[in-house]
XYZ file of C-alpha atoms in Angstrom:
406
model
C 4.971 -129.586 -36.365
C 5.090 -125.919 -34.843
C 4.866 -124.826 -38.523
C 2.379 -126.525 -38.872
C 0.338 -125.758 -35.855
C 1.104 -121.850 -36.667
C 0.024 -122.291 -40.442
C -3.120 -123.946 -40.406
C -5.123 -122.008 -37.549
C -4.279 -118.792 -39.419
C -5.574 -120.705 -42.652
C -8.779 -121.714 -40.545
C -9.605 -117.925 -39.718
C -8.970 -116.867 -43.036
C -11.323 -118.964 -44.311
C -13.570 -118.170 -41.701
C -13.544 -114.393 -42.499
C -13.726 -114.870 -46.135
C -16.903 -116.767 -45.458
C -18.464 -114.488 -42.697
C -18.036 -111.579 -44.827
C -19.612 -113.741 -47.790
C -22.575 -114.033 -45.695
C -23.293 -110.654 -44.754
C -23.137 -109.757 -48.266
C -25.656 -112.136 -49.367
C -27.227 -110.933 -46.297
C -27.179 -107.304 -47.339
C -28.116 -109.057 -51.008
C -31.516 -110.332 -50.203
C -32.132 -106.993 -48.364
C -31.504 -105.111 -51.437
C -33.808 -107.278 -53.481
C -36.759 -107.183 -51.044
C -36.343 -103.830 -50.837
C -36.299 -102.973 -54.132
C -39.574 -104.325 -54.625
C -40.963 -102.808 -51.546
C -40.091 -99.654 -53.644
C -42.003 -99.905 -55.912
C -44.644 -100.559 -53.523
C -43.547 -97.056 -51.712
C -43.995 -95.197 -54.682
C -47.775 -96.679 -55.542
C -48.657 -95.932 -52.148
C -47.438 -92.249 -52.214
C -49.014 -91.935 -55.318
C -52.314 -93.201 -54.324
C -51.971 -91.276 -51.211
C -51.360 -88.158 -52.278
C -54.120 -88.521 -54.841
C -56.530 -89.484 -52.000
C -55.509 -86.351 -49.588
C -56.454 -84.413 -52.419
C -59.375 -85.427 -53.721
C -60.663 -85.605 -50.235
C -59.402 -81.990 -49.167
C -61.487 -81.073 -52.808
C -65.007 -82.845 -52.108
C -64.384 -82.360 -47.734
C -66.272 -84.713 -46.740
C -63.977 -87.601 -46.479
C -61.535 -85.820 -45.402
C -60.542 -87.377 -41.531
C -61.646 -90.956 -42.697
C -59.114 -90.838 -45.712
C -56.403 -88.969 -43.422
C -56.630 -91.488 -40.994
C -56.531 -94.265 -43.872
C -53.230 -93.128 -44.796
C -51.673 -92.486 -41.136
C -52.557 -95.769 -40.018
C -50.633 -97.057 -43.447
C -47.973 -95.295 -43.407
C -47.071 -96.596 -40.083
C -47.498 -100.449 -40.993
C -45.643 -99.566 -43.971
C -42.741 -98.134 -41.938
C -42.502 -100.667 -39.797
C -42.438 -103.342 -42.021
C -39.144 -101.208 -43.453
C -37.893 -100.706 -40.385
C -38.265 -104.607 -39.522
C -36.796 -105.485 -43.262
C -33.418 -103.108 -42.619
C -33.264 -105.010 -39.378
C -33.174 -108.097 -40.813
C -30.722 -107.323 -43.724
C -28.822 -104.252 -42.406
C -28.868 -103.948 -38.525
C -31.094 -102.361 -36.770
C -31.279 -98.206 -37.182
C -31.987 -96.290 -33.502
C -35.548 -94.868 -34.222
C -37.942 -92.771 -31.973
C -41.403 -93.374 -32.036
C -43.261 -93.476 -35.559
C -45.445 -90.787 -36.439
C -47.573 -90.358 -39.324
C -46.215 -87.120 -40.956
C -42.300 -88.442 -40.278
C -43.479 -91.931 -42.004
C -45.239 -90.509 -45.235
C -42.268 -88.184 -46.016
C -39.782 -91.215 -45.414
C -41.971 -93.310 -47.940
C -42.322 -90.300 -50.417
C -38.595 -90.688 -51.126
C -37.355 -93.967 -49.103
C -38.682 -95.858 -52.834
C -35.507 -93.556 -54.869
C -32.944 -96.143 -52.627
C -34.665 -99.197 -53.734
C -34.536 -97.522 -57.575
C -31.070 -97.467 -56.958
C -30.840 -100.672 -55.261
C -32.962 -102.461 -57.986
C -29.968 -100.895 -61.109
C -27.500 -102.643 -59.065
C -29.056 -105.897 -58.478
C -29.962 -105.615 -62.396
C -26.275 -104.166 -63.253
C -24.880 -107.391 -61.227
C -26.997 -109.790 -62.712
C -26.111 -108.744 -65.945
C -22.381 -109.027 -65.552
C -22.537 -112.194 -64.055
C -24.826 -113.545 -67.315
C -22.369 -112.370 -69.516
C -19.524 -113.720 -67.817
C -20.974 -117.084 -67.590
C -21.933 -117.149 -71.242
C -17.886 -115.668 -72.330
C -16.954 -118.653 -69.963
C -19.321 -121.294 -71.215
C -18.421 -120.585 -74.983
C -15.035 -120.713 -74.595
C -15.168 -123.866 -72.215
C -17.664 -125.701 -74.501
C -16.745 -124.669 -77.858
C -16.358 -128.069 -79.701
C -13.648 -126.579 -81.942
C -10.601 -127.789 -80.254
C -8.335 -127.360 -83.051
C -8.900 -123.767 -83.722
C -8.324 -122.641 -80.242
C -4.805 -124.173 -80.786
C -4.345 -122.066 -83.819
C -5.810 -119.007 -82.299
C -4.499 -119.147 -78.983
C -2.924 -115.459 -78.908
C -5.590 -113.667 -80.552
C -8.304 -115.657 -78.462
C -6.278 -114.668 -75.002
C -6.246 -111.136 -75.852
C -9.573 -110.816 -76.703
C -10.857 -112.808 -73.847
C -8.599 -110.859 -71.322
C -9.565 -107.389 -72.595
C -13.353 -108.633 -72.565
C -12.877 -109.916 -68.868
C -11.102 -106.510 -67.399
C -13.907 -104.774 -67.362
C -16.288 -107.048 -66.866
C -14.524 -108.379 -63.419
C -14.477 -104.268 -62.867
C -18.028 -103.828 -63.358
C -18.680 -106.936 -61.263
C -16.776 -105.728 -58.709
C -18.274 -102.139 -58.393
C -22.122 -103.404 -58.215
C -20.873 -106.164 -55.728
C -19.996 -103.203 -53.476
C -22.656 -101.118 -54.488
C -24.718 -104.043 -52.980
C -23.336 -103.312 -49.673
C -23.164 -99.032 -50.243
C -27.231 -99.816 -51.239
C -27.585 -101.325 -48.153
C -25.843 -98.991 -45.886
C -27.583 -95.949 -47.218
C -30.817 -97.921 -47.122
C -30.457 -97.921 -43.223
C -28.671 -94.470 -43.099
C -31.697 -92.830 -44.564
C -34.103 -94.548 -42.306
C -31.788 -92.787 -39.066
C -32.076 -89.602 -40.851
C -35.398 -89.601 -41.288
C -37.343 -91.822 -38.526
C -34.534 -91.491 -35.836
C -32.152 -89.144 -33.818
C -34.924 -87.163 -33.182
C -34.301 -87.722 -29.454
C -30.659 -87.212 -29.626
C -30.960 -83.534 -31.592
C -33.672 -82.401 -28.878
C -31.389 -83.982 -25.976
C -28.295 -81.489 -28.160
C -31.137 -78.742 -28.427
C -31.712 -78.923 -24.729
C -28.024 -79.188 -23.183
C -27.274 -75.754 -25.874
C -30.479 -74.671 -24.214
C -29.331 -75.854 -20.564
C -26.027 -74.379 -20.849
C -27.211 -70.844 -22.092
C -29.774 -71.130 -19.521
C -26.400 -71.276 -16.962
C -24.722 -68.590 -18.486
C -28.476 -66.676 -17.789
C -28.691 -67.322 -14.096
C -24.749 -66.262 -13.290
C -25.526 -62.721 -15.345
C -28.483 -62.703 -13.541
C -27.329 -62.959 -9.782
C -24.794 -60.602 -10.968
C -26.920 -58.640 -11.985
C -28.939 -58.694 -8.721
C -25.980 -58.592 -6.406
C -25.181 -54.783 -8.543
C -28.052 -53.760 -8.162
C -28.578 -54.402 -4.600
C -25.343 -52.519 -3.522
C -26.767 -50.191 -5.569
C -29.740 -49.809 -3.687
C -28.090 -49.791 -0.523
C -25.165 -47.406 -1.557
C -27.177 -44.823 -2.665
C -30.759 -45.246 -0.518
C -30.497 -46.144 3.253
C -26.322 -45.590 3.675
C -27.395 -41.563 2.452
C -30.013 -42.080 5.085
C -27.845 -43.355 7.814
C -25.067 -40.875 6.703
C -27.572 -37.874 7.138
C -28.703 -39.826 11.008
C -25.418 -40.083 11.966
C -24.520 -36.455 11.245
C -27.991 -35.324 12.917
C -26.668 -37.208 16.008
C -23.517 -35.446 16.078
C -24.709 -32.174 15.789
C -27.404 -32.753 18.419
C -24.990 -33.801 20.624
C -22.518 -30.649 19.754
C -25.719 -28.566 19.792
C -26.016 -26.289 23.683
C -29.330 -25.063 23.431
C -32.226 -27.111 24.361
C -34.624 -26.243 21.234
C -32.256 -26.635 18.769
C -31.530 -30.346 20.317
C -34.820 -31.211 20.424
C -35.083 -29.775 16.696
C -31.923 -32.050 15.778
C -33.223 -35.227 17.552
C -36.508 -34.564 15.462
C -34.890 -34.686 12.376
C -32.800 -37.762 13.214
C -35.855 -39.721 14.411
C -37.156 -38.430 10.570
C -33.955 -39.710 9.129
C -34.129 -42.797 11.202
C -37.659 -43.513 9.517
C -36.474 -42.904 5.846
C -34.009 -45.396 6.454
C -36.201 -48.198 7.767
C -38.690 -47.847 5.063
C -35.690 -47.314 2.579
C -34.436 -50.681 4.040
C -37.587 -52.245 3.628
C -38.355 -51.164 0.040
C -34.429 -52.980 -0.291
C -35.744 -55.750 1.356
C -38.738 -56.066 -0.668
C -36.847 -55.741 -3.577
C -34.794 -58.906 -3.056
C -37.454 -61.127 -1.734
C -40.557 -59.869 -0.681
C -42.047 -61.669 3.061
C -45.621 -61.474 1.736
C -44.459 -64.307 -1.618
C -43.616 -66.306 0.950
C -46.404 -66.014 3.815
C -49.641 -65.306 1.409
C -48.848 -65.839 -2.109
C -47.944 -64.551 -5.057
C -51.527 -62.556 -5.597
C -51.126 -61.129 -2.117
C -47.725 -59.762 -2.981
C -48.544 -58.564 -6.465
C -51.899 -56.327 -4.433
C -49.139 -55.280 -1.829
C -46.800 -54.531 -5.074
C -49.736 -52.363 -6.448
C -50.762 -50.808 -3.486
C -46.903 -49.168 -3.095
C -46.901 -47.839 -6.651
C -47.156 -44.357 -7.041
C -48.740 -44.508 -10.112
C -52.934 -46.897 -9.724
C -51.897 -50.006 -11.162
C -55.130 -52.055 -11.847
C -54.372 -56.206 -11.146
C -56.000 -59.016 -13.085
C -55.212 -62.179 -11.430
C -56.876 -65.576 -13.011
C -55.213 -68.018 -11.552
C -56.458 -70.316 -9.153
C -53.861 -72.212 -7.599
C -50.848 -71.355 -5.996
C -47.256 -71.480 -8.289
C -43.933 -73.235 -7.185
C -42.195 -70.768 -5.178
C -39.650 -70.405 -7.745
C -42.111 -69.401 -10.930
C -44.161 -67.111 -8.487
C -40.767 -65.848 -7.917
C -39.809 -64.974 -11.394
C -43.527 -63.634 -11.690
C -43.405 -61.597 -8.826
C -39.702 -59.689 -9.832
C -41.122 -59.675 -13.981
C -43.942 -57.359 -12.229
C -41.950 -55.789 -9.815
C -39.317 -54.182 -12.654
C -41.601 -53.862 -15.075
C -43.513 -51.451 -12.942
C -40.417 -49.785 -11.720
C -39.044 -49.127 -15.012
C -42.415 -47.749 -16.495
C -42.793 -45.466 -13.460
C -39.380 -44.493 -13.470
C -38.959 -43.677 -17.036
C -42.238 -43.582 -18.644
C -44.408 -41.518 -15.795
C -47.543 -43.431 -17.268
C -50.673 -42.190 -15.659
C -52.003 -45.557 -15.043
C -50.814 -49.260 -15.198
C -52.418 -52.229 -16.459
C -50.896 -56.153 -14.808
C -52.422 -59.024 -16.068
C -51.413 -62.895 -14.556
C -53.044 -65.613 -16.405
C -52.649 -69.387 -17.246
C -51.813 -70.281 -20.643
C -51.261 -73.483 -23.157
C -48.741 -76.508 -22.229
C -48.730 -75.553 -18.695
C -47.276 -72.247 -18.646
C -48.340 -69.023 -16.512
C -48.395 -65.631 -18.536
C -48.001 -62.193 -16.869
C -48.269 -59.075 -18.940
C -47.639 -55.529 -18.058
C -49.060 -52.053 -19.977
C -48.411 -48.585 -19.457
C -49.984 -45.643 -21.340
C -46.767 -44.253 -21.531
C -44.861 -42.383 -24.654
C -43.071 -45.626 -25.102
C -39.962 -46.214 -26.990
C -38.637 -48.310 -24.209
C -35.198 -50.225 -25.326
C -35.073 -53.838 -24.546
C -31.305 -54.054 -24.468
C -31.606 -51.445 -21.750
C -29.968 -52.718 -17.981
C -33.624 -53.441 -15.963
C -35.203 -54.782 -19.505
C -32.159 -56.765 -20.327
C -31.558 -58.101 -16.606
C -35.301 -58.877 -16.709
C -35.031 -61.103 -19.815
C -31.909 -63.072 -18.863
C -33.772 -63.767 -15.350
C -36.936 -65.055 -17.187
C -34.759 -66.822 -20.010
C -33.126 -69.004 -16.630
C -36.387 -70.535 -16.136
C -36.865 -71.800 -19.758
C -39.373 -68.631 -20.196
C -39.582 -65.446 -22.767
C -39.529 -61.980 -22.520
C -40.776 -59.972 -25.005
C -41.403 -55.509 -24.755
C -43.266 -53.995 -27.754
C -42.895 -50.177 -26.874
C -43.485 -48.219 -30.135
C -42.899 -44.675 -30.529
C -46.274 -43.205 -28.444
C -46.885 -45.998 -26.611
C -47.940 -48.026 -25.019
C -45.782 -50.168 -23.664
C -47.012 -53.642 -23.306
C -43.912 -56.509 -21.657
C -45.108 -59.769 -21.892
C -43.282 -62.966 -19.850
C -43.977 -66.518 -20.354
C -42.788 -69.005 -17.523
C -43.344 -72.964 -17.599
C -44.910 -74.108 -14.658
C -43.160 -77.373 -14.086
């Protein structure tokens, strides 16, 4: 009895597996069929659409009513694929149909039902012969001479059925590889767009990372930088002022001392406040990023002429970006290019983005892998913008930054 109980369950699910996997394989069966003749179908619609762009690109006047013709089928048609590899092969993860993704996966989804449509033929062909070997040698009403014959009739019949059960067996599973491919292609070609743009964007997300550390080191350099070699010289020079005023015994020449300290003293407030400025300017905050940018141009030593078209104000962070973009560019050109003028431009452009460009009539020949040019681009390329400098040999200079908005 416990034999028996062990035996037969495991009999049961055997049984059971043989015939679920029987299913899905007539399952996968009909789905080859239909599609094969939904190939053919493919390929007189690609033909007759490709015939129709082109006529009506050639005459132009039918042009939109034909295009939109063939959008609108090329979607039904896709879906009605998409709904048919459902049904017979599980359902492939596709993004939103679009006309121009549909007609290319038409224009070559009809070579898989070609395929699929040799198999179905290549199985039905194996099994007619095999039936026919099978009924002739079942039905044969010449009893006697199969006695006679029984060797020579085995052999031949075996080496007849070897490669028949072969071939039977390969388009069986080609059946099933038809199928597969069937839905594989339709992933390829009508799906995982999503999932490449979500890989696209954490490459982009993660290089945008690496772009804000270099950048706040960056920053953090070049603000001890600033304050090594600007106001500390200044305070060094007060404090020795001081000392000697204090050493000093005659009246005039403390007075003269304390004079040049109070100078000193100056230089290293406004040196302080150009520092100061540098890492965050008050007026961005307070007035806006067009009030900073006149302030900006106002300080250069060099006219810079503003053009400032936009009419709202910026998230803090893009007027940010903006503001420092300006604020180096303008440094760099006056520092290295002594341009005689210099020309800032901040305007709105396509898909929500704000553009800011910056000329100089300088010599040019600026080098963007320079340290302010290269620092600028990495501190752009952390908000998802561009950077681009075309400086040719005699100028000018032109740097132009694109931020998104959002």
């Amino acid at each position: 009895m416990l034999a028996n109980r062990g035996v037969y369950p495991t009999g049961q699910a055997d049984r059971a597996s043989i015939g679920s996997l029987l299913r899905r394989w007539l399952t996968a069966l009909s789905g080859v069929v239909l599609g094969s003749i939904t190939a053919v179908a493919a390929l007189l619609f690609s033909v007759v659409a490709s015939l129709a762009l082109v006529l009506a690109r050639i005459l132009g006047r039918w042009g939109a009513p034909v295009q939109r013709a063939v959008a609108v089928s090329a979607l039904s048609f896709s879906e009605f694929e998409i709904r048919r590899i459902t049904r017979f092969h599980g359902r492939p993860p596709t993004d939103a149909l679009t006309p121009s993704r549909c007609c290319w996966y038409l224009g070559i989804r009809w070579t898989i039902g070609i395929l699929g449509l040799g198999v179905v033929l290549l199985l039905t062909l194996c099994l007619v012969v095999a039936g026919s070997m099978v009924s002739a040698w079942i039905f044969s009403g010449d009893w006697g001479l199969i006695e006679e014959s029984d060797r020579v009739g085995g052999g031949l019949v075996a080496m007849a059925a070897l490669p028949g059960i072969l071939l039977i067996f390969v388009a069986a599973v080609g059946v099933a590889g038809v199928g597969s491919l069937d839905r594989w292609f339709a992933v390829q070609v009508l799906g995982r767009q999503s999932e490449r743009l979500l890989q696209q964007r954490v490459a982009e997300l993660t290089s945008s990372r690496d772009h804000v550390v270099d950048a706040i080191d960056d920053e953090r350099r070049r603000i001890e930088r600033d304050l090594h070699d600007g106001v500390q010289q200044h305070l060094v020079a007060l404090g020795m002022l001081v000392g000697r005023a204090r050493r000093a015994e005659d009246p005039e020449r403390v007075h003269e001392l304390l004079n040049q300290a109070q100078v000193a003293s100056q230089g290293a407030i406004d040196e302080l406040r150009e520092v100061a400025n540098r890492v965050y300017p008050i007026a961005l905050d307070k007035d806006g990023l067009r009030a900073a940018l006149e302030a900006l141009a106002e300080r250069a030593s060099v006219p810079v002429r503003l053009s400032y078209e936009l009419t709202e104000r910026l998230r803090p962070a893009v007027e940010t970006v903006v503001y420092f973009v300006v604020s180096e560019a303008v440094t760099n050109a006056t520092k290295h290019a002594s341009p005689k003028s210099l020309q800032v431009s901040v305007t709105h452009q396509k898909f929500d983005r704000v553009l800011a460009i910056i000329t100089d009539d300088g010599p040019g020949g600026a080098d963007p892998s320079g340290n302010g040019l290269s620092g600028l681009s990495r501190r752009v390329a952390a908000t998802d913008g561009t950077l681009t400098v075309d400086s040719p040999a005699g100028g000018p200079t032109v740097v132009t930054a694109s931020v998104p908005c959002a």
